[in-house]
JSON list of C-alpha atoms in Angstrom, two decimals:
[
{"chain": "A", "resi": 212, "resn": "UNK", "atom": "CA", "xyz": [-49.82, 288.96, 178.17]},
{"chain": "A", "resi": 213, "resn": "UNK", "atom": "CA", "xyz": [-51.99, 287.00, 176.07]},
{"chain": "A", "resi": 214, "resn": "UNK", "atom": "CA", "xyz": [-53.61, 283.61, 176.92]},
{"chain": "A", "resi": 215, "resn": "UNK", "atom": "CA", "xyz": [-55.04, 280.93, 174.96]},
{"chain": "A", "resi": 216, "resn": "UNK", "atom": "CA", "xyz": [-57.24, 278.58, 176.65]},
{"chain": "A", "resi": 217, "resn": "UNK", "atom": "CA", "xyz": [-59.12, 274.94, 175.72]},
{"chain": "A", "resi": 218, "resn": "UNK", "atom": "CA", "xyz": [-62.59, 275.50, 177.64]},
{"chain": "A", "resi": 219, "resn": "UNK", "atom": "CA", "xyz": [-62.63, 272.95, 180.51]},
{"chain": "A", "resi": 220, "resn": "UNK", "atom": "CA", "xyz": [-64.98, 271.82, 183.16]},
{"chain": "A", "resi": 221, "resn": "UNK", "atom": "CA", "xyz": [-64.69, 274.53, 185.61]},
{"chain": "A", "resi": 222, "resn": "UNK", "atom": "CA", "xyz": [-61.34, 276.25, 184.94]},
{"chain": "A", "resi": 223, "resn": "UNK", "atom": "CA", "xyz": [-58.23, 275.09, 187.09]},
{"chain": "A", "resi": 224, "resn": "UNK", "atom": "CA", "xyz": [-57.33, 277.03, 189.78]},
{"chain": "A", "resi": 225, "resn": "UNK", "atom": "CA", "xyz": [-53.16, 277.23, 187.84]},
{"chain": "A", "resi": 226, "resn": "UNK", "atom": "CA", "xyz": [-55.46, 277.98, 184.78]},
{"chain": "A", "resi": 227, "resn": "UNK", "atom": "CA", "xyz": [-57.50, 280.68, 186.10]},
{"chain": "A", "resi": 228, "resn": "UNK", "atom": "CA", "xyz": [-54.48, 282.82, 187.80]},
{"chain": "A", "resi": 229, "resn": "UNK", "atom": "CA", "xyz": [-52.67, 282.68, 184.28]},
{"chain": "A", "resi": 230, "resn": "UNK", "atom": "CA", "xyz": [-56.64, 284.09, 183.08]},
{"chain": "A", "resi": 231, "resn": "UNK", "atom": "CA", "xyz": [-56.44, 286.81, 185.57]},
{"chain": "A", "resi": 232, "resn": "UNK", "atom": "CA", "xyz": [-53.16, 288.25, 184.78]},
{"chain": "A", "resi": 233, "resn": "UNK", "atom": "CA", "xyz": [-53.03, 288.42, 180.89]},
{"chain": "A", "resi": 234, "resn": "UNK", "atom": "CA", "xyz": [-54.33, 291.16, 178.90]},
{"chain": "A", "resi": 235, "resn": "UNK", "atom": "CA", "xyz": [-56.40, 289.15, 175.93]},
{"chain": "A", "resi": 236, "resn": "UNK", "atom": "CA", "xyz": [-58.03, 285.59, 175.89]},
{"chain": "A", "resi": 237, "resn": "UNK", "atom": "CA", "xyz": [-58.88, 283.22, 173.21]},
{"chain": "A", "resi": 238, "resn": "UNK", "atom": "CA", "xyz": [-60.63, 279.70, 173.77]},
{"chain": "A", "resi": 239, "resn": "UNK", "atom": "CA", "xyz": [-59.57, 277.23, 171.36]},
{"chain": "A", "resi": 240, "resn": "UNK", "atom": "CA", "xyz": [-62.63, 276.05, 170.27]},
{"chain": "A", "resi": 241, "resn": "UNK", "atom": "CA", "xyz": [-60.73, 274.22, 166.81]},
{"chain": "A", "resi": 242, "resn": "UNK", "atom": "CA", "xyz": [-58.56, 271.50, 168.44]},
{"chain": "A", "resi": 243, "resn": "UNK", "atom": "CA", "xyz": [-59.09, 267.56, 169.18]},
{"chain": "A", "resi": 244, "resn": "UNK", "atom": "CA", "xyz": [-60.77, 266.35, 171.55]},
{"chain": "A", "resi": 245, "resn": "UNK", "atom": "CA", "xyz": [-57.51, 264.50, 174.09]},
{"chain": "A", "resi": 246, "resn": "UNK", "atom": "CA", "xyz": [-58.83, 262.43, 176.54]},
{"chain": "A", "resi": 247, "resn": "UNK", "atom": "CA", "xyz": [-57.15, 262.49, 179.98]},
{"chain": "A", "resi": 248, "resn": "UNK", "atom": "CA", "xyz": [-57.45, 266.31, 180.10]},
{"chain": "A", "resi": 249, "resn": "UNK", "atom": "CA", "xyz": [-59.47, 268.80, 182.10]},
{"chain": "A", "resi": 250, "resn": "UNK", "atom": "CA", "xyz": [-62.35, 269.21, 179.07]},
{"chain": "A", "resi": 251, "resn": "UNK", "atom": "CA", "xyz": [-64.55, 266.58, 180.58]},
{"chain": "A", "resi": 252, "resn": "UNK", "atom": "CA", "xyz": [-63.34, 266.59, 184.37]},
{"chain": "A", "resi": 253, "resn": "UNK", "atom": "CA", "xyz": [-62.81, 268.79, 187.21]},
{"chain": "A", "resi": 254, "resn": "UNK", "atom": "CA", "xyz": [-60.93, 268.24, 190.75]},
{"chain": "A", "resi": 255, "resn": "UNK", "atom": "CA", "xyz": [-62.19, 269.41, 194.08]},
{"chain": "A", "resi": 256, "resn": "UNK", "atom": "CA", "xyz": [-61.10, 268.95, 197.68]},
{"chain": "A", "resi": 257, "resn": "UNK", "atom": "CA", "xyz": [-63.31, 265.69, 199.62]},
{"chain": "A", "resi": 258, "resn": "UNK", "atom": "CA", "xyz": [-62.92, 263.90, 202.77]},
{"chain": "A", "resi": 259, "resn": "UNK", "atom": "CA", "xyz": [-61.00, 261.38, 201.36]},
{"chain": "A", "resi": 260, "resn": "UNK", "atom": "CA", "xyz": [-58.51, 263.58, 199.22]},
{"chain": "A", "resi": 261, "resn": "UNK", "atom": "CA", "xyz": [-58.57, 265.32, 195.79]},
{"chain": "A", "resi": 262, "resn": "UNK", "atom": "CA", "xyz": [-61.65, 263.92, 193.87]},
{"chain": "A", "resi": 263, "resn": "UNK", "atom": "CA", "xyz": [-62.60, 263.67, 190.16]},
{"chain": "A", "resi": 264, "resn": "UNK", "atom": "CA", "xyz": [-65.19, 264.68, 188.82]},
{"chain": "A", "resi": 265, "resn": "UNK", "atom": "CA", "xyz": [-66.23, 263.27, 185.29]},
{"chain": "A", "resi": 266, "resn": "UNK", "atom": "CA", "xyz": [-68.61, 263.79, 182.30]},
{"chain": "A", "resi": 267, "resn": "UNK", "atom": "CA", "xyz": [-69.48, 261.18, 180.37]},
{"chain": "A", "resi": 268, "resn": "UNK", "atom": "CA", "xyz": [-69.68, 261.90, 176.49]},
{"chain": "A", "resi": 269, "resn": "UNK", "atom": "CA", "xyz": [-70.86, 259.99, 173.90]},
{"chain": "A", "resi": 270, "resn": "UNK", "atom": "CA", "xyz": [-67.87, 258.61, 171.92]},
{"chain": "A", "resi": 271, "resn": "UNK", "atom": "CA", "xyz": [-67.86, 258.88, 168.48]},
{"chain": "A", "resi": 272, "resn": "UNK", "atom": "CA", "xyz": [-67.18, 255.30, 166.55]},
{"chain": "A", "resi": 273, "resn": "UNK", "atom": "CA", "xyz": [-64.91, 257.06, 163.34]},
{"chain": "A", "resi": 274, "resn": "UNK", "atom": "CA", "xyz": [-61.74, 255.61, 164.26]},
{"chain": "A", "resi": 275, "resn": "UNK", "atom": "CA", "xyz": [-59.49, 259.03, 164.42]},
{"chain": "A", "resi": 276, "resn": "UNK", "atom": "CA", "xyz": [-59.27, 262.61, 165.58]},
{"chain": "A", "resi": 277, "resn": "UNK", "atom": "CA", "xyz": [-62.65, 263.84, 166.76]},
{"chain": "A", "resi": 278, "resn": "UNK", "atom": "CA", "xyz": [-63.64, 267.50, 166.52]},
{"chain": "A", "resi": 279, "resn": "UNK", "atom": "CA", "xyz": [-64.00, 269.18, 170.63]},
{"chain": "A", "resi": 280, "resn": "UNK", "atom": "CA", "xyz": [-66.63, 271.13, 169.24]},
{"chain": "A", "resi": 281, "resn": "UNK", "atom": "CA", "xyz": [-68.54, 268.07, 168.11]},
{"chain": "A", "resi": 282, "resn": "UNK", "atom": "CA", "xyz": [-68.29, 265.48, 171.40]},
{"chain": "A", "resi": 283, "resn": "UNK", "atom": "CA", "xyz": [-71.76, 265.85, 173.10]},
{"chain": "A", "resi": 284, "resn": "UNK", "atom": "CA", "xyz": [-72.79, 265.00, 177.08]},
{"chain": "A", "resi": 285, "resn": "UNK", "atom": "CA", "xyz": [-74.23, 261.49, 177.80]},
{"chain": "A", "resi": 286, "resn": "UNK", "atom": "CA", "xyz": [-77.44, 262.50, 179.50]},
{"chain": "A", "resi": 287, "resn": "UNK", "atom": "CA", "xyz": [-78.41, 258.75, 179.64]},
{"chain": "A", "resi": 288, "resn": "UNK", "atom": "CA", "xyz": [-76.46, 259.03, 183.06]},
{"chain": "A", "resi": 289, "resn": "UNK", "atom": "CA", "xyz": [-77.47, 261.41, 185.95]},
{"chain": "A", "resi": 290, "resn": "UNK", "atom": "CA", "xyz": [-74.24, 262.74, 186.11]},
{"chain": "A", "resi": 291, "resn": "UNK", "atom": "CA", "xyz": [-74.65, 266.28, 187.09]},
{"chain": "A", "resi": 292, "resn": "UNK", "atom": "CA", "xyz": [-76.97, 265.34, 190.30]},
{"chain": "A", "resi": 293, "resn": "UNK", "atom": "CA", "xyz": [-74.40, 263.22, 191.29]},
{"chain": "A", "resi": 294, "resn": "UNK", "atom": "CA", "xyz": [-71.71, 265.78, 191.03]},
{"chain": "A", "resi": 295, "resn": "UNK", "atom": "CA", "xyz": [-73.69, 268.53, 193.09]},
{"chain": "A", "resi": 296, "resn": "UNK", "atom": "CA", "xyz": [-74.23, 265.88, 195.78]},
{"chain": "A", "resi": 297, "resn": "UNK", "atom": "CA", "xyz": [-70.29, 265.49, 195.80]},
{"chain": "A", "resi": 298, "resn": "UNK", "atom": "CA", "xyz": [-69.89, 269.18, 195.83]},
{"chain": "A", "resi": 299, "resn": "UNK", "atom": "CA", "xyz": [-72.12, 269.78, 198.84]},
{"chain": "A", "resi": 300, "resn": "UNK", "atom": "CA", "xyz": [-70.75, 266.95, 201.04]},
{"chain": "A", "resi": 301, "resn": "UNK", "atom": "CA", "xyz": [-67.08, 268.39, 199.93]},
{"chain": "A", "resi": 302, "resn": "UNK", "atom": "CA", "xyz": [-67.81, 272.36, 200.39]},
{"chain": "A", "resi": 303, "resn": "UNK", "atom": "CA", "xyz": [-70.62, 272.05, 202.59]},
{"chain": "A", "resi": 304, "resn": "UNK", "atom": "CA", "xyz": [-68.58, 273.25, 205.87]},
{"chain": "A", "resi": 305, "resn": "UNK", "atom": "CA", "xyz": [-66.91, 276.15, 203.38]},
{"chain": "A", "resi": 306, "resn": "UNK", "atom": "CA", "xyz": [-67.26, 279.59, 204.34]},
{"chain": "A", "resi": 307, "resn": "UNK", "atom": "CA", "xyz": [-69.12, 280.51, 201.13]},
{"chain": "A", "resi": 308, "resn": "UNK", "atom": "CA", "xyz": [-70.98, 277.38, 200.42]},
{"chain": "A", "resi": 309, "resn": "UNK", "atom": "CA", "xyz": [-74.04, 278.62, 201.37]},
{"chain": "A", "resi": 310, "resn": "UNK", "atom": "CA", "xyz": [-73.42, 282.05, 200.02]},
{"chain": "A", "resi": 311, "resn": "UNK", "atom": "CA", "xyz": [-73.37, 280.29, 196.49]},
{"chain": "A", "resi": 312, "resn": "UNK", "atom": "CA", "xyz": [-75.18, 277.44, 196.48]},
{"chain": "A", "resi": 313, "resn": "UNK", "atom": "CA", "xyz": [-78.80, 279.08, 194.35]},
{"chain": "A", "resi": 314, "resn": "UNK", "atom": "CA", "xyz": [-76.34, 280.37, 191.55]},
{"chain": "A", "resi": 315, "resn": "UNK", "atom": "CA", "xyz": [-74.68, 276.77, 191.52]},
{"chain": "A", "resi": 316, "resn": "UNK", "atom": "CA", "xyz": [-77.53, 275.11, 191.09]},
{"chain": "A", "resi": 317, "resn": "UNK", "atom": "CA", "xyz": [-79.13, 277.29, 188.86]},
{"chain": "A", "resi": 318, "resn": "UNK", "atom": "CA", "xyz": [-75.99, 276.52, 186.63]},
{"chain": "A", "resi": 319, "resn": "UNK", "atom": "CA", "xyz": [-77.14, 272.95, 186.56]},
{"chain": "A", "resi": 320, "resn": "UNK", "atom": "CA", "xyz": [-80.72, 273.70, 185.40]},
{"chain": "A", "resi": 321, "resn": "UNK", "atom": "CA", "xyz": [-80.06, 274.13, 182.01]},
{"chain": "A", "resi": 322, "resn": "UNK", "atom": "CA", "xyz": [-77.21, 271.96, 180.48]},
{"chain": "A", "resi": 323, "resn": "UNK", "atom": "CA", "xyz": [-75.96, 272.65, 176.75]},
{"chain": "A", "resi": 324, "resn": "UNK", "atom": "CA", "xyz": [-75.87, 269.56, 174.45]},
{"chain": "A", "resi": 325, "resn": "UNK", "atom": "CA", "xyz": [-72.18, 270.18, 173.54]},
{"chain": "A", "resi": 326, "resn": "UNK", "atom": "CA", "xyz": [-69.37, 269.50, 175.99]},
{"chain": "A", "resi": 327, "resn": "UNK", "atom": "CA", "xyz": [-67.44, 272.59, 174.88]},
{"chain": "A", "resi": 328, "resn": "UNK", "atom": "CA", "xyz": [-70.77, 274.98, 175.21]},
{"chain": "A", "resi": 329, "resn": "UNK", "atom": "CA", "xyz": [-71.04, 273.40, 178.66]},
{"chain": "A", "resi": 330, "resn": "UNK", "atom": "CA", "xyz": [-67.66, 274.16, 179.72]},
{"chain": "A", "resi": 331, "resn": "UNK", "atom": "CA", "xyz": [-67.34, 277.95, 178.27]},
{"chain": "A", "resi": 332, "resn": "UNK", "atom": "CA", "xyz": [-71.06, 278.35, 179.89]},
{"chain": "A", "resi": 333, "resn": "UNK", "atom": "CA", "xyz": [-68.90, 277.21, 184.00]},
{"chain": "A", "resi": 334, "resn": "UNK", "atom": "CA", "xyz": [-66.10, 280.02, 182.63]},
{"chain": "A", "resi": 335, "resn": "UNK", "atom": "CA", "xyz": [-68.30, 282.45, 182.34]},
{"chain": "A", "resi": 336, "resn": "UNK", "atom": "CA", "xyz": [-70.36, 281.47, 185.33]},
{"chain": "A", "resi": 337, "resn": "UNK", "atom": "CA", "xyz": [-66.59, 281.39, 187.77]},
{"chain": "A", "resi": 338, "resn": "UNK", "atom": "CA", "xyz": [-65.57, 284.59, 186.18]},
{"chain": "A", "resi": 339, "resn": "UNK", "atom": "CA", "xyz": [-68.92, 286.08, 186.94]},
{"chain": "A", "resi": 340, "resn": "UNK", "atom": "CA", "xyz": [-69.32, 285.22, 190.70]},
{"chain": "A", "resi": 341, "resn": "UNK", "atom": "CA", "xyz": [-65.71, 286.20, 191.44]},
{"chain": "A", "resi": 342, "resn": "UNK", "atom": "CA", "xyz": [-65.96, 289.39, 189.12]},
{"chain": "A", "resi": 343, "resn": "UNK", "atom": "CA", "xyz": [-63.06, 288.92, 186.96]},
{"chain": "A", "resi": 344, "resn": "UNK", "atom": "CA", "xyz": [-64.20, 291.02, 183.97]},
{"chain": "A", "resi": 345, "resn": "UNK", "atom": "CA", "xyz": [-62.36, 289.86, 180.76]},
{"chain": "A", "resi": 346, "resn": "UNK", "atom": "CA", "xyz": [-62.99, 290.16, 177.33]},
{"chain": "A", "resi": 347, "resn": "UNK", "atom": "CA", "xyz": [-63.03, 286.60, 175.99]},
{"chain": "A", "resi": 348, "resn": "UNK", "atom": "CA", "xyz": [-63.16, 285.61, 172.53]},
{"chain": "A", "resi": 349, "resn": "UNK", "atom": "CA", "xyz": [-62.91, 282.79, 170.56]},
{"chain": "A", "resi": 350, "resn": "UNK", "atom": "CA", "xyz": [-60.46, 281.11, 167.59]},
{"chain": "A", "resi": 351, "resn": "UNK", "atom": "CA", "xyz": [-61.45, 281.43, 163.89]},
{"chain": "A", "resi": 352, "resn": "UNK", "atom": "CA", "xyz": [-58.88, 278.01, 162.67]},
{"chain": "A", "resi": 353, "resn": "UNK", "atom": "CA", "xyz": [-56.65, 275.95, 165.08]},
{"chain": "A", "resi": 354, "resn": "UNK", "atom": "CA", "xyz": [-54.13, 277.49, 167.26]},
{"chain": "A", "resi": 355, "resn": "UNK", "atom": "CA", "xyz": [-51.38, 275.43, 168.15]},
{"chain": "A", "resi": 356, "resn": "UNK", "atom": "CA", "xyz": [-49.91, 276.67, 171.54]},
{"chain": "A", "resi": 357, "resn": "UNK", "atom": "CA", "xyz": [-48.04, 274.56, 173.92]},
{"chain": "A", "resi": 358, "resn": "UNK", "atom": "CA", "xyz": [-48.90, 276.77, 177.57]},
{"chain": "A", "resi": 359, "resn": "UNK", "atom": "CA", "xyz": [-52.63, 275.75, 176.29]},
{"chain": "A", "resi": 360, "resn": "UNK", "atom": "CA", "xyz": [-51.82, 272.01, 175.83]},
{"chain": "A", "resi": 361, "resn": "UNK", "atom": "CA", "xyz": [-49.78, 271.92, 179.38]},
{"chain": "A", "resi": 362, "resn": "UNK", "atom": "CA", "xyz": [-53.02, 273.79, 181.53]},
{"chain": "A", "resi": 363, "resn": "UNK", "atom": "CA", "xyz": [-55.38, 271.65, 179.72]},
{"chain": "A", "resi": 364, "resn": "UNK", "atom": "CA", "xyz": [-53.68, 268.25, 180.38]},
{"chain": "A", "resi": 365, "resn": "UNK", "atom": "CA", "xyz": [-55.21, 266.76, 183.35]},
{"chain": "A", "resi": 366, "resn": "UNK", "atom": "CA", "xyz": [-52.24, 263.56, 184.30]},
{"chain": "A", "resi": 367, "resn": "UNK", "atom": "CA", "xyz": [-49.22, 265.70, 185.14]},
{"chain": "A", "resi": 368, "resn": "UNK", "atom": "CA", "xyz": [-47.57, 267.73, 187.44]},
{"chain": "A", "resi": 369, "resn": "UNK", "atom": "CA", "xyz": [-49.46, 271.43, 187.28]},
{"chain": "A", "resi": 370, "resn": "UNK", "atom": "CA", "xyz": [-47.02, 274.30, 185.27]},
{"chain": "A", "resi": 371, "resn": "UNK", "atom": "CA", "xyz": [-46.73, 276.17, 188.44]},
{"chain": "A", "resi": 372, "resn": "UNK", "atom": "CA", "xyz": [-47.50, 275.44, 192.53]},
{"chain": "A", "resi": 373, "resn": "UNK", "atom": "CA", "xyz": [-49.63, 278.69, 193.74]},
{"chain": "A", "resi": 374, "resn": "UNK", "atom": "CA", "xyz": [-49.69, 279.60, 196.91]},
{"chain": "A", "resi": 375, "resn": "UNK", "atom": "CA", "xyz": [-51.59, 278.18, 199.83]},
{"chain": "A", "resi": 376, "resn": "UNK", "atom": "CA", "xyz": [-55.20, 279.38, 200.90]},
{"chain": "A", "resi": 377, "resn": "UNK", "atom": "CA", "xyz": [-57.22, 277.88, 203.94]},
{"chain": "A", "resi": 378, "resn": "UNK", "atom": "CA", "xyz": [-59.08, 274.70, 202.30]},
{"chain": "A", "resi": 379, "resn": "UNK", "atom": "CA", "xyz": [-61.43, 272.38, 203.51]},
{"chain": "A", "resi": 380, "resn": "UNK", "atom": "CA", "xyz": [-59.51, 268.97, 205.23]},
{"chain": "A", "resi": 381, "resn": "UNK", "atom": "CA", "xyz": [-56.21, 270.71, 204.74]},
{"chain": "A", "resi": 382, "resn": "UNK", "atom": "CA", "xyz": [-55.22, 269.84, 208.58]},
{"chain": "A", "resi": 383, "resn": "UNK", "atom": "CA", "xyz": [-56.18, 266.08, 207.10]},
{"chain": "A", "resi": 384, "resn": "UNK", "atom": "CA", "xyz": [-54.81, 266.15, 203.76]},
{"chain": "A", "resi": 385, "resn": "UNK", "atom": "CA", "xyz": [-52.41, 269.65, 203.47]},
{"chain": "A", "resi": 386, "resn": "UNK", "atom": "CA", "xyz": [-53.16, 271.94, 200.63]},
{"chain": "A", "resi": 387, "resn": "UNK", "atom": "CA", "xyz": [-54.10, 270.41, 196.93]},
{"chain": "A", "resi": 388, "resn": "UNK", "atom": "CA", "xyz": [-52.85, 272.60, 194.28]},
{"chain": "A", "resi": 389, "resn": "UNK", "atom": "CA", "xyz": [-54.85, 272.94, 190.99]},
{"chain": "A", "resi": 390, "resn": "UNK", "atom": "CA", "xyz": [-57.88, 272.46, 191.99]},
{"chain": "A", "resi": 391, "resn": "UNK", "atom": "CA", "xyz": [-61.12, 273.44, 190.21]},
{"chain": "A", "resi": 392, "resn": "UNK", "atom": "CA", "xyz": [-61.93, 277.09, 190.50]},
{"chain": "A", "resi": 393, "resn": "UNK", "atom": "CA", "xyz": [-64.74, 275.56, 192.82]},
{"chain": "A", "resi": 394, "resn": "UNK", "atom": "CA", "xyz": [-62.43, 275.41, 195.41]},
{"chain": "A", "resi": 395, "resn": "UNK", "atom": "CA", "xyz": [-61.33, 278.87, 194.99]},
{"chain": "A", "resi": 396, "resn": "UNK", "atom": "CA", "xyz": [-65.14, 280.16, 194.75]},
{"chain": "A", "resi": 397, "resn": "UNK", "atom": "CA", "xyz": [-66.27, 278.26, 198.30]},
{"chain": "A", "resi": 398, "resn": "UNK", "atom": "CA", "xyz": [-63.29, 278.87, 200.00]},
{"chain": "A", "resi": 399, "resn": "UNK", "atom": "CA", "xyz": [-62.16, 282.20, 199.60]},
{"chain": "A", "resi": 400, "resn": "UNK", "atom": "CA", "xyz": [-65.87, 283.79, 198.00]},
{"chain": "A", "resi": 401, "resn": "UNK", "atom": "CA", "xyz": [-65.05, 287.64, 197.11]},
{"chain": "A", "resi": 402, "resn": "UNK", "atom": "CA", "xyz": [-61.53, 287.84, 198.64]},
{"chain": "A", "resi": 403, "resn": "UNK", "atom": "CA", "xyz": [-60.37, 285.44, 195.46]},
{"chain": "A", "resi": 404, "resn": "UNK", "atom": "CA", "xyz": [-59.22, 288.86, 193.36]},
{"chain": "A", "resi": 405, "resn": "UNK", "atom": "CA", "xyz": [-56.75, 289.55, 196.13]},
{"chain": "A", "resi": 406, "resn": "UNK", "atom": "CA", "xyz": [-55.67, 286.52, 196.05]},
{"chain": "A", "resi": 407, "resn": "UNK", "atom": "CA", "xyz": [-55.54, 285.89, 192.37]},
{"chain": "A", "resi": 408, "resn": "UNK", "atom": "CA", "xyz": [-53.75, 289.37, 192.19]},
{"chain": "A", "resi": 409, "resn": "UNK", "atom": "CA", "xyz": [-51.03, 287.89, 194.76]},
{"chain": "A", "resi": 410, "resn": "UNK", "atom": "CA", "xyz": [-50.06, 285.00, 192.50]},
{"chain": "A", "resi": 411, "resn": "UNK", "atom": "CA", "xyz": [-48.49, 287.21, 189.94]},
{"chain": "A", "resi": 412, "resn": "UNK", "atom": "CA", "xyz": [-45.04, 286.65, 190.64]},
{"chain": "A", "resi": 413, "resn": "UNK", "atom": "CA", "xyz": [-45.46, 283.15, 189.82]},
{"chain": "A", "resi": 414, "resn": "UNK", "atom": "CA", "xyz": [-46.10, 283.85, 186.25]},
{"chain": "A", "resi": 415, "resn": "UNK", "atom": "CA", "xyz": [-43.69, 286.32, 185.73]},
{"chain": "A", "resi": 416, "resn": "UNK", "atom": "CA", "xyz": [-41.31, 283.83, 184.04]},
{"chain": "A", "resi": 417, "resn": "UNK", "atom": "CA", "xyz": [-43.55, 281.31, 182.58]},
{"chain": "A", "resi": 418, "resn": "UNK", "atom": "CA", "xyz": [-43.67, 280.87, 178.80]}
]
């Protein structure tokens, strides 16, 4: 199976199963920038419920269609100490919070300019600490593909409901599907391939 992908912040749980269990991957690094989508925001499991996390960009005045390969970070907010401080006090009781925490912040340290450099550079990085070893490359032109457009979209009911793993404030809150593959990393740590490898039923028939 192959799989094409708009980078996001921190690939999607629903996202990263479809990743695991398809033979070739392209990023579409060519398309719009859509706000309301999982390019600049990720979702992870907090006290309170599922919880957004945002980067701000700096919007371009031109009145139509901007490039994603052209919107760049606001770094006039602290944004990214703000989000590890939210990932802490949400994983911080996690099995494998500890476990990762130097390679998460080390992640942090050195920020690309570009949104979409930032995002493939947290793909690599999840990919990498769960060692899911896939040759990734990227689009020459524009790829219109609609299984891309539905994973990317942030505001609607996930393509498909995987199955449950133990989460932090699930006896408070049940489990949250589609999380960012946060969850997955500080929840589950190295055991995520088996379970990744389990979900591939659920794909089966899904265009």
């Amino acid at each position: 199976m192959d799989l094409i992908l708009h980078p996001t912040y921190f690939i999607d749980v629903v996202s990263l199963v479809h990743l695991y269990h398809s033979n070739h991957v392209t990023l579409e690094i060519h398309d719009n920038y859509v706000k309301q989508t999982y390019r600049n925001r990720c979702y992870i499991a907090a006290a309170n419920g599922k919880l957004a996390l945002n980067i701000p960009i700096v919007h371009q005045k031109t009145g139509g269609s901007v490039p994603y390969n052209s919107i760049e970070i606001n770094r006039t907010d602290d944004w990214a100490t703000q989000h590890l401080k939210s990932i802490k006090s949400a994983y911080n009781s996690s099995p494998f919070y500890e476990y990762y925490e130097t390679d998460l912040h080390e992640l942090y340290r050195d920020i690309p300019k570009l949104l979409i450099d930032w995002n493939i550079k947290t793909l690599h990085w999840a990919l990498d600490l769960l060692n899911i070893k896939k040759a990734i490359q990227t689009t020459d032109q524009y790829l219109d593909n609609d299984k891309a457009r539905d994973l990317v979209t942030a505001k609607q009911i996930p393509i498909l409901t995987t199955d449950p793993y133990i989460q932090v404030f699930q006896e408070k809150h049940g489990f949250l599907n589609a999380l960012s593959a946060l969850d997955l990393i500080f929840n589950v740590g190295p055991s995520a391939g088996v379970y990744l490898k389990s979900q591939h039923y659920l794909i089966k028939n899904t265009k």
